[in-house]
Tab-separated table of C-alpha atoms and ligand atoms in Angstrom:
chain	number	residue	atom	x	y	z
S	1	MET	CA	17.671	0.479	13.337
S	2	LYS	CA	16.963	-2.426	10.452
S	3	TYR	CA	13.633	-4.524	9.221
S	4	ILE	CA	12.679	-7.637	8.439
S	5	SER	CA	10.126	-9.749	7.111
S	6	THR	CA	7.541	-12.483	8.990
S	7	ARG	CA	8.336	-14.418	6.155
S	8	GLY	CA	11.561	-13.895	7.246
S	9	GLY	CA	14.618	-14.626	3.589
S	10	VAL	CA	14.657	-10.382	3.093
S	11	GLU	CA	17.345	-8.585	3.878
S	12	PRO	CA	17.535	-6.792	6.493
S	13	ARG	CA	15.606	-3.501	5.017
S	14	SER	CA	16.338	1.281	6.348
S	15	PHE	CA	13.558	2.962	7.214
S	16	SER	CA	13.207	4.941	4.261
S	17	GLN	CA	12.785	1.829	1.522
S	18	VAL	CA	10.402	-0.072	4.513
S	19	VAL	CA	8.117	2.931	3.443
S	20	MET	CA	8.285	2.962	-0.166
S	21	GLU	CA	7.747	-0.625	-0.716
S	22	GLY	CA	4.661	-1.384	1.413
S	23	LEU	CA	4.963	-4.884	1.744
S	24	ALA	CA	7.596	-7.303	1.586
S	25	PRO	CA	8.912	-9.346	-1.016
S	26	GLY	CA	7.386	-12.381	-1.214
S	27	GLY	CA	4.343	-11.417	0.825
S	28	GLY	CA	5.492	-11.495	4.640
S	29	LEU	CA	5.397	-7.964	6.278
S	30	PHE	CA	7.918	-5.393	7.839
S	31	MET	CA	8.722	-5.333	11.310
S	32	PRO	CA	11.147	-3.609	13.363
S	33	GLU	CA	14.270	-6.356	14.870
S	34	THR	CA	13.883	-4.595	18.302
S	35	ILE	CA	11.720	-2.524	20.006
S	36	PRO	CA	12.419	0.694	21.763
S	37	ALA	CA	11.976	0.188	25.034
S	38	PHE	CA	11.213	3.628	27.310
S	39	SER	CA	10.956	3.801	31.092
S	40	GLU	CA	8.547	4.897	34.738
S	41	SER	CA	10.942	8.049	34.407
S	42	ASP	CA	10.883	8.544	30.786
S	43	LEU	CA	6.937	8.451	30.941
S	44	GLU	CA	7.576	11.294	33.470
S	45	ARG	CA	8.965	13.328	31.761
S	46	MET	CA	7.209	12.408	28.580
S	47	LYS	CA	3.432	13.561	30.458
S	48	GLY	CA	4.479	17.403	30.401
S	49	MET	CA	5.329	17.192	26.161
S	50	SER	CA	2.717	18.180	23.615
S	51	TYR	CA	1.762	16.195	21.088
S	52	PRO	CA	4.766	16.533	18.240
S	53	GLU	CA	7.613	16.166	21.272
S	54	LEU	CA	5.773	13.188	22.179
S	55	ALA	CA	5.221	12.315	18.372
S	56	PHE	CA	9.119	12.338	18.193
S	57	THR	CA	9.915	11.061	21.234
S	58	ILE	CA	8.623	7.564	20.388
S	59	ILE	CA	9.230	7.593	16.536
S	60	LYS	CA	12.670	8.809	16.229
S	61	PRO	CA	14.335	5.681	17.065
S	62	PHE	CA	12.936	3.435	14.349
S	63	VAL	CA	13.794	6.432	12.221
S	64	ASP	CA	17.688	5.125	11.296
S	65	ASP	CA	17.829	7.237	7.702
S	66	ILE	CA	16.638	10.439	7.979
S	67	PRO	CA	18.563	12.780	10.023
S	68	GLU	CA	16.681	13.908	13.624
S	69	ASP	CA	16.162	18.105	12.720
S	70	ASP	CA	14.476	16.866	9.097
S	71	LEU	CA	12.900	14.604	11.113
S	72	GLU	CA	11.113	16.144	13.759
S	73	ASP	CA	10.587	19.256	10.489
S	74	LEU	CA	8.293	15.985	9.745
S	75	ILE	CA	6.524	15.609	12.710
S	76	ASN	CA	5.718	19.317	13.758
S	77	LYS	CA	5.069	20.594	10.552
S	78	THR	CA	1.820	16.660	10.336
S	79	TYR	CA	0.795	17.012	13.682
S	80	THR	CA	-0.331	21.013	14.261
S	81	GLU	CA	-3.889	22.979	15.424
S	82	LYS	CA	-4.377	23.701	11.443
S	83	ALA	CA	-4.442	20.623	10.265
S	84	PHE	CA	-6.084	19.076	13.619
S	85	GLY	CA	-7.775	22.064	15.264
S	86	THR	CA	-6.734	21.630	18.296
S	87	SER	CA	-3.717	21.619	19.685
S	88	GLU	CA	-4.079	18.054	21.824
S	89	ILE	CA	-4.242	16.941	18.125
S	90	THR	CA	-6.463	13.706	19.675
S	91	PRO	CA	-8.213	14.832	22.845
S	92	LEU	CA	-9.583	12.672	26.220
S	93	VAL	CA	-12.540	13.315	26.388
S	94	ASP	CA	-14.666	11.970	30.138
S	95	LEU	CA	-17.756	10.948	30.582
S	96	GLY	CA	-18.412	10.168	33.890
S	97	ASN	CA	-17.885	7.312	36.012
S	98	LYS	CA	-20.917	5.238	34.603
S	99	TYR	CA	-18.532	5.603	31.254
S	100	PRO	CA	-14.724	4.868	29.523
S	101	ALA	CA	-13.426	7.773	28.954
S	102	LEU	CA	-12.931	8.674	24.895
S	103	LEU	CA	-9.845	9.263	23.079
S	104	ASP	CA	-11.346	11.219	19.965
S	105	LEU	CA	-9.163	10.360	17.437
S	106	PHE	CA	-11.506	12.422	14.458
S	107	GLU	CA	-9.844	15.436	14.336
S	108	GLY	CA	-7.938	15.447	11.278
S	109	PRO	CA	-9.370	16.582	7.736
S	110	THR	CA	-11.337	13.280	7.221
S	111	GLU	CA	-13.183	12.934	10.382
S	112	ALA	CA	-11.634	8.905	11.470
S	113	PHE	CA	-8.416	8.237	12.846
S	114	LYS	CA	-6.648	7.039	9.512
S	115	ASP	CA	-5.381	10.505	8.963
S	116	ILE	CA	-3.146	10.329	11.752
S	117	ALA	CA	-0.768	8.101	10.284
S	118	LEU	CA	-1.793	9.288	6.608
S	119	GLN	CA	-1.223	12.555	6.652
S	120	PHE	CA	2.867	12.124	8.263
S	121	LEU	CA	2.476	9.051	5.149
S	122	GLY	CA	2.480	11.214	2.769
S	123	ASN	CA	4.736	13.936	3.733
S	124	LEU	CA	7.141	11.566	4.230
S	125	PHE	CA	6.719	10.680	0.766
S	126	GLU	CA	7.642	13.599	0.063
S	127	TYR	CA	10.310	14.195	2.013
S	128	ILE	CA	12.536	10.825	0.902
S	129	LEU	CA	10.842	11.416	-3.364
S	130	SER	CA	12.291	14.875	-2.509
S	131	ASN	CA	15.820	13.400	-1.140
S	132	ASP	CA	18.773	11.270	-2.173
S	133	TYR	CA	16.834	8.397	-1.555
S	134	GLY	CA	16.304	6.727	-5.389
S	135	TYR	CA	13.196	7.284	-5.615
S	136	THR	CA	12.032	10.495	-7.672
S	137	HIS	CA	8.496	10.266	-8.102
S	138	LEU	CA	5.407	7.965	-6.825
S	139	ASN	CA	1.890	6.338	-7.609
S	140	ILE	CA	0.432	5.163	-5.296
S	141	LEU	CA	-2.764	2.599	-6.308
S	142	GLY	CA	-5.610	2.005	-3.611
S	143	ALA	CA	-8.923	0.550	-2.220
S	144	THR	CA	-11.722	1.415	0.117
S	145	SER	CA	-14.320	1.035	1.394
S	146	GLY	CA	-15.258	5.251	2.652
S	147	ASP	CA	-12.316	6.690	5.361
S	148	THR	CA	-8.906	4.629	3.919
S	149	GLY	CA	-9.008	6.654	0.418
S	150	SER	CA	-10.398	9.715	1.492
S	151	ALA	CA	-7.587	9.947	4.011
S	152	ALA	CA	-4.803	8.816	1.719
S	153	ILE	CA	-5.448	11.547	-0.455
S	154	TYR	CA	-5.898	14.306	1.666
S	155	GLY	CA	-2.441	12.999	2.519
S	156	THR	CA	-1.333	13.772	-0.861
S	157	ARG	CA	-3.585	15.519	-3.048
S	158	GLY	CA	-0.782	18.224	-4.172
S	159	LYS	CA	2.159	17.090	-3.526
S	160	GLU	CA	4.096	16.874	-6.770
S	161	SER	CA	6.464	14.122	-7.669
S	162	ILE	CA	3.376	11.573	-6.403
S	163	ARG	CA	-0.426	10.997	-8.362
S	164	ILE	CA	-2.898	8.703	-6.309
S	165	PHE	CA	-5.161	6.420	-7.567
S	166	ILE	CA	-8.603	5.196	-5.639
S	167	MET	CA	-11.224	2.655	-6.931
S	168	LYS	CA	-13.832	2.632	-4.452
S	169	PRO	CA	-16.541	-0.024	-5.191
S	170	ARG	CA	-20.807	3.111	-5.746
S	171	ASN	CA	-22.479	1.990	-2.691
S	172	THR	CA	-19.847	4.295	-0.921
S	173	SER	CA	-22.216	6.313	1.408
S	174	ILE	CA	-22.782	9.996	-0.285
S	175	TYR	CA	-20.838	11.376	2.431
S	176	GLN	CA	-18.004	10.018	1.892
S	177	ALA	CA	-18.387	9.449	-1.281
S	178	GLY	CA	-18.143	13.479	-1.870
S	179	GLN	CA	-15.001	13.623	0.819
S	180	MET	CA	-13.358	12.139	-2.337
S	181	ASP	CA	-14.833	12.963	-4.840
S	182	THR	CA	-14.692	17.306	-4.438
S	183	VAL	CA	-11.005	16.387	-4.388
S	184	LEU	CA	-9.536	18.710	-7.391
S	185	ASP	CA	-5.460	18.568	-7.403
S	186	GLU	CA	-4.502	17.071	-10.357
S	187	ASN	CA	-2.233	14.655	-8.394
S	188	VAL	CA	-5.681	13.038	-7.085
S	189	PHE	CA	-7.441	9.907	-8.707
S	190	ASN	CA	-10.928	8.765	-7.391
S	191	MET	CA	-12.139	5.887	-9.612
S	192	THR	CA	-15.907	4.254	-8.128
S	193	MET	CA	-16.646	1.011	-9.600
S	194	ASP	CA	-19.502	-1.752	-9.179
S	195	GLY	CA	-18.792	-5.073	-6.888
S	196	ASN	CA	-18.250	-4.234	-3.207
S	197	PHE	CA	-14.912	-3.611	-1.632
S	198	ASP	CA	-13.106	-6.400	-1.786
S	199	THR	CA	-13.848	-6.366	-5.997
S	200	CYS	CA	-11.425	-3.574	-5.454
S	201	GLN	CA	-9.392	-5.072	-3.513
S	202	LYS	CA	-9.274	-7.456	-5.770
S	203	ILE	CA	-7.871	-5.334	-8.463
S	204	MET	CA	-5.367	-4.157	-6.481
S	205	LYS	CA	-3.788	-7.516	-5.253
S	206	ALA	CA	-4.047	-8.170	-9.314
S	207	VAL	CA	-2.326	-5.453	-10.685
S	208	SER	CA	0.497	-4.540	-7.479
S	209	SER	CA	0.941	-8.187	-7.853
S	210	ASP	CA	2.543	-7.475	-11.490
S	211	GLU	CA	6.539	-6.893	-10.008
S	212	GLU	CA	7.076	-5.515	-13.615
S	213	PHE	CA	3.947	-3.626	-13.682
S	214	LYS	CA	4.470	-2.016	-10.024
S	215	SER	CA	8.638	-0.876	-10.808
S	216	LYS	CA	7.433	0.516	-14.091
S	217	TYR	CA	5.011	2.625	-12.391
S	218	ASN	CA	6.557	2.652	-8.955
S	219	LEU	CA	3.600	1.187	-7.252
S	220	GLY	CA	3.700	2.545	-3.490
S	221	ALA	CA	0.706	1.443	-1.858
S	222	ILE	CA	-0.777	3.153	0.974
S	223	ASN	CA	-3.089	0.769	3.382
S	224	SER	CA	-1.767	-0.822	6.906
S	225	THR	CA	0.194	-3.315	5.781
S	226	ASN	CA	2.975	0.197	5.817
S	227	TRP	CA	4.941	0.158	8.596
S	228	ALA	CA	5.086	4.223	9.209
S	229	ARG	CA	1.233	3.866	9.906
S	230	VAL	CA	1.500	1.061	12.275
S	231	MET	CA	4.034	3.520	13.616
S	232	ALA	CA	2.321	6.879	13.531
S	233	GLN	CA	-0.019	5.401	15.845
S	234	ILE	CA	1.630	4.124	18.202
S	235	VAL	CA	2.122	8.218	19.622
S	236	TYR	CA	-1.713	7.994	20.084
S	237	TYR	CA	-1.938	5.323	22.842
S	238	PHE	CA	1.187	6.953	25.193
S	239	ALA	CA	-0.648	10.323	24.913
S	240	GLY	CA	-4.073	9.075	26.171
S	241	SER	CA	-3.130	6.659	28.984
S	242	LEU	CA	-0.313	9.748	29.706
S	243	ARG	CA	-3.268	12.432	29.945
S	244	TYR	CA	-5.791	10.084	31.247
S	245	GLN	CA	-3.235	9.503	34.450
S	246	ASN	CA	-2.610	13.435	33.931
S	247	ASN	CA	-6.011	13.889	35.108
S	248	LYS	CA	-7.039	11.029	37.636
S	249	ARG	CA	-3.545	12.068	39.077
S	250	TYR	CA	-2.223	8.866	39.359
S	251	ASP	CA	1.475	8.203	38.713
S	252	VAL	CA	2.522	6.786	36.416
S	253	GLY	CA	3.247	2.702	37.219
S	254	HIS	CA	-0.530	2.935	36.830
S	255	LYS	CA	-1.641	1.042	34.096
S	256	LEU	CA	-5.170	1.274	32.432
S	257	VAL	CA	-6.993	-0.828	29.959
S	258	ILE	CA	-7.541	0.331	26.123
S	259	ALA	CA	-10.023	-0.822	24.167
S	260	VAL	CA	-10.149	-0.810	20.504
S	261	PRO	CA	-12.841	-0.524	17.532
S	262	SER	CA	-11.074	-3.288	15.223
S	263	GLY	CA	-11.487	-4.944	11.389
S	264	ASN	CA	-7.784	-5.013	9.627
S	265	TYR	CA	-6.051	-5.213	13.346
S	266	GLY	CA	-3.612	-2.750	12.515
S	267	ASP	CA	-4.621	0.089	15.494
S	268	ILE	CA	-4.420	-2.773	18.289
S	269	LEU	CA	-1.477	-3.752	16.757
S	270	ALA	CA	-0.254	-0.663	17.793
S	271	GLY	CA	-1.570	-0.187	20.722
S	272	ASP	CA	0.398	-4.000	21.748
S	273	PHE	CA	3.560	-2.053	20.010
S	274	ALA	CA	3.263	1.083	22.917
S	275	LYS	CA	2.138	-1.764	25.354
S	276	GLN	CA	5.694	-3.412	25.020
S	277	MET	CA	7.283	-0.048	24.798
S	278	GLY	CA	6.148	0.726	28.060
S	279	ALA	CA	2.822	2.591	28.066
S	280	PRO	CA	0.937	2.255	30.695
S	281	ILE	CA	-1.509	-0.455	29.052
S	282	ASP	CA	-2.196	-3.087	31.244
S	283	THR	CA	-5.044	-4.466	28.820
S	284	LEU	CA	-5.825	-4.660	25.190
S	285	ILE	CA	-9.671	-4.755	24.275
S	286	LEU	CA	-10.654	-5.786	20.528
S	287	ALA	CA	-13.743	-5.421	20.280
S	288	THR	CA	-15.427	-6.057	16.412
S	289	ASN	CA	-18.413	-5.895	14.393
S	290	GLU	CA	-20.801	-9.650	12.947
S	291	ASN	CA	-17.788	-10.282	11.003
S	292	LYS	CA	-15.980	-11.140	14.157
S	293	VAL	CA	-13.074	-14.061	12.962
S	294	LEU	CA	-10.679	-11.965	15.343
S	295	ALA	CA	-12.309	-12.587	18.578
S	296	ASP	CA	-12.896	-15.793	17.283
S	297	TYR	CA	-9.689	-16.217	17.153
S	298	PHE	CA	-8.692	-14.532	20.581
S	299	ASN	CA	-11.449	-15.860	22.521
S	300	ARG	CA	-11.788	-19.013	20.452
S	301	GLY	CA	-7.826	-20.167	20.064
S	302	ILE	CA	-8.966	-20.738	16.535
S	303	TYR	CA	-7.710	-18.093	13.383
S	304	LYS	CA	-9.539	-19.086	10.573
S	305	PRO	CA	-10.492	-16.164	7.717
S	306	TRP	CA	-13.932	-15.971	6.300
S	307	LYS	CA	-15.632	-16.731	2.956
S	308	LYS	CA	-16.483	-13.323	0.835
S	309	GLU	CA	-19.767	-14.364	1.177
S	310	GLN	CA	-19.323	-14.584	4.605
S	311	LEU	CA	-19.645	-11.123	4.671
S	312	ILE	CA	-22.921	-9.778	7.159
S	313	HIS	CA	-23.627	-6.025	6.471
S	314	THR	CA	-23.223	-4.207	9.409
S	315	THR	CA	-23.329	-0.201	10.861
S	316	SER	CA	-19.831	-0.321	10.835
S	317	PRO	CA	-18.579	-0.698	7.667
S	318	SER	CA	-14.661	0.100	8.106
S	319	MET	CA	-14.737	-3.140	10.397
S	320	GLU	CA	-16.167	-5.507	7.591
S	321	ILE	CA	-13.275	-7.356	7.223
S	322	THR	CA	-12.652	-11.215	6.695
S	323	LEU	CA	-9.040	-11.998	6.963
S	324	ALA	CA	-7.180	-9.052	8.755
S	325	SER	CA	-4.088	-8.261	6.809
S	326	ASN	CA	-1.637	-6.975	10.060
S	327	PHE	CA	-2.593	-10.262	12.083
S	328	GLU	CA	0.866	-11.443	10.343
S	329	ARG	CA	2.708	-9.152	12.533
S	330	LYS	CA	1.317	-11.314	16.103
S	331	VAL	CA	1.660	-14.466	13.960
S	332	PHE	CA	4.983	-13.490	13.937
S	333	TRP	CA	5.333	-12.038	18.005
S	334	THR	CA	3.591	-15.643	18.358
S	335	THR	CA	6.244	-17.875	17.441
S	336	GLY	CA	8.891	-15.511	18.931
S	337	CYS	CA	9.614	-14.261	16.075
S	338	ASP	CA	10.278	-16.755	13.899
S	339	GLY	CA	9.735	-15.834	10.053
S	340	ASP	CA	10.458	-19.584	8.859
S	341	ARG	CA	7.370	-20.382	11.738
S	342	THR	CA	5.532	-17.677	10.855
S	343	LYS	CA	5.680	-18.352	7.213
S	344	GLU	CA	3.931	-22.377	7.916
S	345	LEU	CA	1.839	-20.591	9.661
S	346	MET	CA	0.001	-18.079	7.674
S	347	GLN	CA	0.413	-21.673	4.586
S	348	MET	CA	-1.811	-23.371	6.664
S	349	LEU	CA	-4.727	-20.662	5.735
S	350	ASP	CA	-4.147	-21.704	2.411
S	351	THR	CA	-3.713	-24.810	2.891
S	352	LYS	CA	-6.615	-26.346	5.289
S	353	GLY	CA	-7.888	-22.326	6.215
S	354	TYR	CA	-6.760	-22.242	8.774
S	355	PHE	CA	-4.364	-21.818	12.181
S	356	SER	CA	-5.307	-22.834	15.708
S	357	VAL	CA	-3.638	-23.965	19.649
S	358	GLN	CA	-4.035	-27.448	18.553
S	359	ASP	CA	-1.400	-26.158	16.452
S	360	PHE	CA	1.858	-24.889	17.669
S	361	THR	CA	4.150	-24.792	19.675
S	362	GLU	CA	4.970	-24.392	23.877
S	363	ASP	CA	5.984	-22.107	23.593
S	364	GLU	CA	3.193	-20.397	21.247
S	365	ARG	CA	0.506	-21.908	23.912
S	366	ASN	CA	2.441	-20.122	26.274
S	367	TYR	CA	2.576	-16.486	24.046
S	368	PHE	CA	-1.295	-17.571	22.995
S	369	VAL	CA	-1.475	-17.623	27.274
S	370	ARG	CA	0.426	-14.837	28.218
S	371	ASP	CA	-0.129	-12.167	26.149
S	372	LYS	CA	-3.979	-12.283	26.826
S	373	ILE	CA	-5.651	-9.648	24.774
S	374	ILE	CA	-9.411	-9.540	25.890
S	375	ALA	CA	-11.864	-9.193	22.788
S	376	GLY	CA	-15.740	-9.363	22.126
S	377	THR	CA	-18.486	-9.176	19.583
S	378	ALA	CA	-20.703	-5.471	18.991
S	379	THR	CA	-24.173	-6.827	17.346
S	380	VAL	CA	-26.011	-3.876	15.182
S	381	LYS	CA	-29.270	-3.772	18.438
S	382	ASN	CA	-25.341	-3.613	20.525
S	383	VAL	CA	-24.397	-0.943	18.737
S	384	SER	CA	-27.370	1.141	18.553
S	385	ASP	CA	-28.223	0.263	22.085
S	386	VAL	CA	-25.329	2.231	23.406
S	387	ILE	CA	-24.948	5.145	21.037
S	388	GLN	CA	-29.087	6.186	22.528
S	389	ARG	CA	-27.245	4.977	26.402
S	390	ILE	CA	-24.608	7.361	25.882
S	391	TYR	CA	-26.495	10.021	23.994
S	392	GLN	CA	-29.024	10.062	27.091
S	393	ASP	CA	-26.869	10.542	29.783
S	394	THR	CA	-24.499	12.299	28.217
S	395	GLY	CA	-25.150	14.048	25.586
S	396	VAL	CA	-22.218	12.333	23.759
S	397	ILE	CA	-23.395	11.467	20.349
S	398	ILE	CA	-20.603	8.154	19.257
S	399	ASP	CA	-20.201	6.349	15.460
S	400	PRO	CA	-20.814	2.853	15.956
S	401	HIS	CA	-17.367	1.416	15.422
S	402	THR	CA	-17.001	4.197	18.263
S	403	ALA	CA	-19.372	1.980	19.836
S	404	THR	CA	-18.530	-1.771	19.025
S	405	GLY	CA	-15.879	-0.608	21.628
S	406	TYR	CA	-17.559	0.680	23.956
S	407	HIS	CA	-20.836	-2.566	23.804
S	408	VAL	CA	-17.267	-4.879	24.596
S	409	ALA	CA	-15.270	-2.081	26.907
S	410	MET	CA	-19.054	-1.973	28.947
S	411	MET	CA	-19.645	-5.952	29.300
S	412	LYS	CA	-16.313	-6.707	29.955
S	413	GLU	CA	-16.802	-4.400	33.198
S	414	ALA	CA	-13.493	-2.857	32.616
S	415	HIS	CA	-12.270	-0.004	35.007
S	416	ASP	CA	-9.710	2.910	34.118
S	417	CYS	CA	-10.111	1.822	31.065
S	418	ILE	CA	-10.511	4.691	27.747
S	419	CYS	CA	-12.698	3.648	24.315
S	420	LEU	CA	-10.583	5.096	20.396
S	421	ALA	CA	-12.923	7.184	19.112
S	422	THR	CA	-11.539	6.199	15.884
S	423	ALA	CA	-14.570	8.130	13.634
S	424	SER	CA	-16.553	10.688	14.047
S	425	PRO	CA	-20.300	10.345	13.572
S	426	VAL	CA	-20.819	12.796	10.964
S	427	LYS	CA	-19.422	9.929	8.566
S	428	PHE	CA	-22.959	7.905	9.366
S	429	GLU	CA	-25.209	9.758	10.096
S	430	GLU	CA	-27.716	7.162	8.442
S	431	ALA	CA	-27.035	5.137	10.734
S	432	LEU	CA	-27.666	7.083	13.798
S	433	SER	CA	-31.084	8.409	11.806
S	434	GLU	CA	-32.586	4.994	13.436
S	435	ILE	CA	-31.550	5.098	16.600
S	436	PRO	CA	-33.683	6.726	19.441
S	437	GLY	CA	-33.371	10.561	20.954
S	438	VAL	CA	-30.317	10.322	18.146
S	439	LYS	CA	-32.349	10.750	15.434
S	440	ASP	CA	-34.228	13.685	16.680
S	441	LYS	CA	-30.161	15.934	17.111
S	442	LEU	CA	-30.245	14.819	12.913
S	443	PRO	CA	-28.704	16.197	10.271
S	444	LEU	CA	-25.426	17.382	12.290
S	445	GLN	CA	-23.367	20.734	11.600
S	446	LYS	CA	-21.210	19.329	9.111
S	447	ARG	CA	-18.241	21.831	8.615
S	448	PRO	CA	-17.745	23.138	5.995
S	449	GLU	CA	-15.812	22.061	3.543
S	450	TYR	CA	-18.435	19.045	4.138
S	451	GLN	CA	-21.198	21.444	3.536
S	452	ASN	CA	-23.159	20.156	0.133
S	453	MET	CA	-21.231	17.666	-1.256
S	454	GLU	CA	-24.452	16.959	-3.785
S	455	SER	CA	-23.725	20.881	-5.109
S	456	LYS	CA	-19.735	20.226	-4.726
S	457	PRO	CA	-17.401	19.700	-8.469
S	458	LYS	CA	-16.226	16.885	-8.343
S	459	ARG	CA	-14.141	14.734	-10.110
S	460	VAL	CA	-14.795	11.224	-10.510
S	461	TYR	CA	-14.094	8.444	-13.473
S	462	GLU	CA	-16.360	5.591	-13.236
S	463	LEU	CA	-14.393	2.151	-14.625
S	464	PRO	CA	-15.248	-1.467	-15.211
S	465	GLU	CA	-14.829	-3.147	-12.167
S	466	ASP	CA	-11.151	-5.051	-14.546
S	467	VAL	CA	-8.329	-5.557	-13.751
S	468	ASP	CA	-7.201	-5.023	-17.508
S	469	ALA	CA	-9.773	-1.241	-17.495
S	470	VAL	CA	-7.397	-0.198	-14.209
S	471	ARG	CA	-4.270	-0.967	-15.836
S	472	ASP	CA	-5.182	0.508	-18.898
S	473	PHE	CA	-6.179	4.013	-16.874
S	474	ILE	CA	-3.004	3.543	-14.767
S	475	VAL	CA	-1.731	3.730	-17.833
S	476	GLU	CA	-2.910	6.754	-19.095
S	477	HIS	CA	-2.036	8.937	-16.753
S	478	ALA	CA	1.188	8.203	-13.703
S	479	LEU	CA	3.251	9.912	-13.718
S	480	MET	CA	6.190	8.976	-15.335
S	481	LEU	CA	9.522	10.438	-14.792
S	482	HIS	CA	11.641	8.071	-17.312
S	483	LYS	CA	10.509	6.273	-19.724
V	501	PLP	C1	-10.417	1.492	9.922
V	501	PLP	C2	-11.299	1.866	10.771
V	501	PLP	C3	-11.321	1.019	11.474
V	501	PLP	C4	-10.714	-0.740	11.925
V	501	PLP	O1	-9.177	-0.047	12.301
V	501	PLP	P1	-8.402	-1.687	11.918
V	501	PLP	O2	-6.245	-0.673	12.346
V	501	PLP	O3	-8.897	-1.802	10.482
V	501	PLP	O4	-8.428	-2.365	12.550
V	501	PLP	C5	-11.446	0.858	12.751
V	501	PLP	N1	-12.906	2.386	12.704
V	501	PLP	C6	-12.609	3.833	11.760
V	501	PLP	C7	-13.587	4.510	11.427
V	501	PLP	C8	-12.416	2.847	10.404
V	501	PLP	O5	-12.533	4.095	9.666
């Protein structure tokens, strides 16, 4: 399998190159040249597999330059009961006939679904750096509003040839900041700054877009534009849907609906891949919070990223996104995988601020209609109502991100539906503290490593919200093997 850029014009890359490069030169995103497919008899076999066996089966065709045995070892080392607390890795929880089933994706070390990809990516980085791929070390610079930073830190802590620098705004929740700042490994550098998540992201882009600096320091990225993250997420769409079929004694041809709380369009893109690869999925439901740029695209046919000032604060901060960085991969499919045309559409965002179905060719319009993603929005009120209702009826407390998926799936009256549970409610207790019934259950039980974080030793650097200051900090602390 080779990888090409959504904007074309780039020599095809191998898997390891795509993992290390992150973004394609010229601003495109890497995509596999073809999409592997599984037949119904394959699915029949896959039903009996453990999570790591399934992951190996699904990931193998995407990887062209890691020996199969090594890849299998990497996967077995990542998806363990020790790291995820359960050998199922992503357990499916039945909430009775009134509610969609819940696919619990938050059993990893930092209690959000991002662990599933970032635990694997950390191990991949380590493998590539310690073998003959031409890379010896890596400095990672990332920005986070909460979940990505901790998941990336837990995926790379203690790895010798990697240093990781994570910027977060001062208003990150105490719990999420604690998950990062209490990691004392020498290769981890936590930075806190004034401003908001967008400020951090802007600084990250400014530092990373300096090509000379980037190559001198071997600067890598862990955001969801990295292909390996999307790839690793495809697995749980298969795992969840096959398990649902088993529980209901459906045959493999019986298709399901999957609802996905969405922000950067990474997770649901993995679902789209899974569907095209033959997973028993009929419909994907995209759920947003009030920052509904993506829902507007699928409902009204206009993709118009918001200005940063338009951002609305909600109880689901990891989905407060005004521009979805993975959406370009969907645009690429819409154009029939035409790099020049994708570039043209993406450039309309710079020139006129949006593109719409009106701008589409007939084929593109057909794709838009045929490949329908059902989309909807949940307000803060909808979210707290659905959390309360599900708690009262089932005793299960879901987090506000997961609740957006539940709200939209229930509004659309989806049958045979699975909702992805993207984070544990323990991460978002502030939002739960207002909800009747639920608030009496607080504080929720914390894992031992996350208890009393206030009084634990921390290592965190205060930095001004300034590109040069961050660059100087990296120069001072980066790993450099060849001066
Ligand atoms: C990151 C995140 C999301 C959004 O996922 P995307 O891949 O950006 O669409 C949803 N819920 C939680 C808890 C997250 O951390």
